Amino acid sequence: MTGHQRRVWLGVYVVALLVLTLAPVPALARRVAATDHLDKVVHFVLLGGLTVMLYWNLATEGHPPLGRVVGPATAFAALIELLQAPLPYRSMDLWDFVWGAAGAFVAYFLVAGLSARR
């Protein structure tokens, strides 16, 4: 896959991530997610996915350093929470950010470990 195609897929993922995290959610789904802490798992997985996409885009230059991959993913996790704050159907949550950042770190080390094994 070419670098251009990788960037397109990254852009598609970012747009999908914004839609999933900023779109209105029915009240029942919000209550269930908050009660079961399912939203934390969702943030972990979504930001982990973003990290994989960033790693994949930067790996053409060799093994990308932690900061170049996890830094933008963690900043994006913070941006999501800041964008959710003024929305009446969403809420800013520090723990969502923490779980998103954790997903970014875990994904980085998983992908880096798998890449090193090749």
Short mmCIF file of C-alpha atoms in Angstrom, two decimals:
data_model
loop_
_atom_site.label_atom_id
_atom_site.label_comp_id
_atom_site.label_asym_id
_atom_site.label_seq_id
_atom_site.Cartn_x
_atom_site.Cartn_y
_atom_site.Cartn_z
CA MET A 1 0.00 0.00 0.00
CA THR A 2 1.31 3.42 -0.88
CA GLY A 3 1.91 6.22 1.60
CA HIS A 4 -0.96 8.18 0.07
CA GLN A 5 -3.36 5.28 0.59
CA ARG A 6 -2.23 4.91 4.19
CA ARG A 7 -2.89 8.61 4.83
CA VAL A 8 -6.35 8.30 3.27
CA TRP A 9 -7.18 5.39 5.60
CA LEU A 10 -5.88 7.39 8.56
CA GLY A 11 -8.11 10.30 7.55
CA VAL A 12 -11.12 8.01 7.23
CA TYR A 13 -10.40 6.58 10.68
CA VAL A 14 -10.10 10.05 12.23
CA VAL A 15 -13.40 11.17 10.71
CA ALA A 16 -15.13 7.97 11.88
CA LEU A 17 -13.64 8.45 15.35
CA LEU A 18 -14.98 12.01 15.53
CA VAL A 19 -18.43 10.90 14.38
CA LEU A 20 -18.54 8.05 16.90
CA THR A 21 -17.43 10.21 19.81
CA LEU A 22 -19.35 13.40 19.04
CA ALA A 23 -22.63 12.20 17.54
CA PRO A 24 -25.76 12.24 19.70
CA VAL A 25 -26.30 9.11 21.74
CA PRO A 26 -29.73 8.01 22.98
CA ALA A 27 -30.23 8.60 26.71
CA LEU A 28 -30.64 4.88 27.45
CA ALA A 29 -27.34 4.05 25.77
CA ARG A 30 -25.61 6.81 27.78
CA ARG A 31 -26.98 5.41 31.06
CA VAL A 32 -25.97 1.83 30.20
CA ALA A 33 -22.47 2.88 29.10
CA ALA A 34 -21.93 4.97 32.23
CA THR A 35 -23.24 2.25 34.53
CA ASP A 36 -21.26 -0.58 32.95
CA HIS A 37 -18.24 1.64 32.21
CA LEU A 38 -18.50 0.40 28.65
CA ASP A 39 -17.55 3.88 27.45
CA LYS A 40 -14.09 3.40 28.98
CA VAL A 41 -13.55 0.24 26.93
CA VAL A 42 -14.75 2.07 23.82
CA HIS A 43 -12.25 4.91 24.37
CA PHE A 44 -9.46 2.38 25.02
CA VAL A 45 -10.20 0.50 21.77
CA LEU A 46 -10.83 3.57 19.58
CA LEU A 47 -7.65 5.38 20.65
CA GLY A 48 -5.72 2.13 20.41
CA GLY A 49 -6.96 1.87 16.83
CA LEU A 50 -5.83 5.42 16.12
CA THR A 51 -2.40 4.54 17.48
CA VAL A 52 -2.18 1.52 15.18
CA MET A 53 -3.12 3.73 12.21
CA LEU A 54 -0.52 6.35 13.17
CA TYR A 55 2.16 3.69 13.66
CA TRP A 56 1.27 2.16 10.28
CA ASN A 57 1.63 5.57 8.61
CA LEU A 58 4.95 6.38 10.28
CA ALA A 59 6.50 2.90 10.03
CA THR A 60 7.59 3.60 6.45
CA GLU A 61 10.46 5.55 8.03
CA GLY A 62 11.44 2.61 10.25
CA HIS A 63 10.34 2.03 13.83
CA PRO A 64 8.57 5.28 14.83
CA PRO A 65 9.43 6.61 18.31
CA LEU A 66 6.85 6.43 21.07
CA GLY A 67 6.27 10.19 21.22
CA ARG A 68 5.56 10.55 17.49
CA VAL A 69 2.78 7.96 17.72
CA VAL A 70 1.36 8.07 21.24
CA GLY A 71 1.69 11.86 21.59
CA PRO A 72 -0.78 12.69 18.80
CA ALA A 73 -3.14 9.86 19.85
CA THR A 74 -3.17 11.09 23.45
CA ALA A 75 -3.68 14.68 22.29
CA PHE A 76 -6.59 13.47 20.19
CA ALA A 77 -8.08 11.74 23.26
CA ALA A 78 -7.91 15.08 25.09
CA LEU A 79 -9.43 16.90 22.11
CA ILE A 80 -12.38 14.50 22.05
CA GLU A 81 -13.12 15.22 25.70
CA LEU A 82 -12.84 18.99 25.19
CA LEU A 83 -15.18 18.82 22.19
CA GLN A 84 -17.68 16.73 24.18
CA ALA A 85 -17.80 19.21 27.08
CA PRO A 86 -20.25 21.73 25.54
CA LEU A 87 -22.46 19.07 23.93
CA PRO A 88 -25.71 18.51 25.85
CA TYR A 89 -25.86 14.84 24.87
CA ARG A 90 -22.20 14.09 25.72
CA SER A 91 -20.04 14.71 28.75
CA MET A 92 -16.39 15.44 29.29
CA ASP A 93 -14.83 12.75 31.49
CA LEU A 94 -11.23 12.65 32.70
CA TRP A 95 -11.43 8.86 32.96
CA ASP A 96 -12.44 8.56 29.30
CA PHE A 97 -9.25 10.47 28.49
CA VAL A 98 -7.17 8.25 30.78
CA TRP A 99 -8.57 5.08 29.23
CA GLY A 100 -8.04 6.46 25.72
CA ALA A 101 -4.43 7.34 26.53
CA ALA A 102 -3.94 3.88 28.06
CA GLY A 103 -5.29 2.33 24.87
CA ALA A 104 -2.78 4.38 22.87
CA PHE A 105 0.16 3.18 24.99
CA VAL A 106 -0.91 -0.46 24.97
CA ALA A 107 -1.51 -0.44 21.22
CA TYR A 108 1.88 1.15 20.59
CA PHE A 109 3.75 -1.49 22.55
CA LEU A 110 1.73 -4.32 20.98
CA VAL A 111 2.36 -3.08 17.44
CA ALA A 112 6.03 -2.26 18.14
CA GLY A 113 6.51 -5.72 19.64
CA LEU A 114 4.87 -7.43 16.67
CA SER A 115 6.92 -5.33 14.25
CA ALA A 116 10.15 -6.21 16.03
CA ARG A 117 9.35 -9.91 15.75
CA ARG A 118 9.22 -9.64 11.95
#
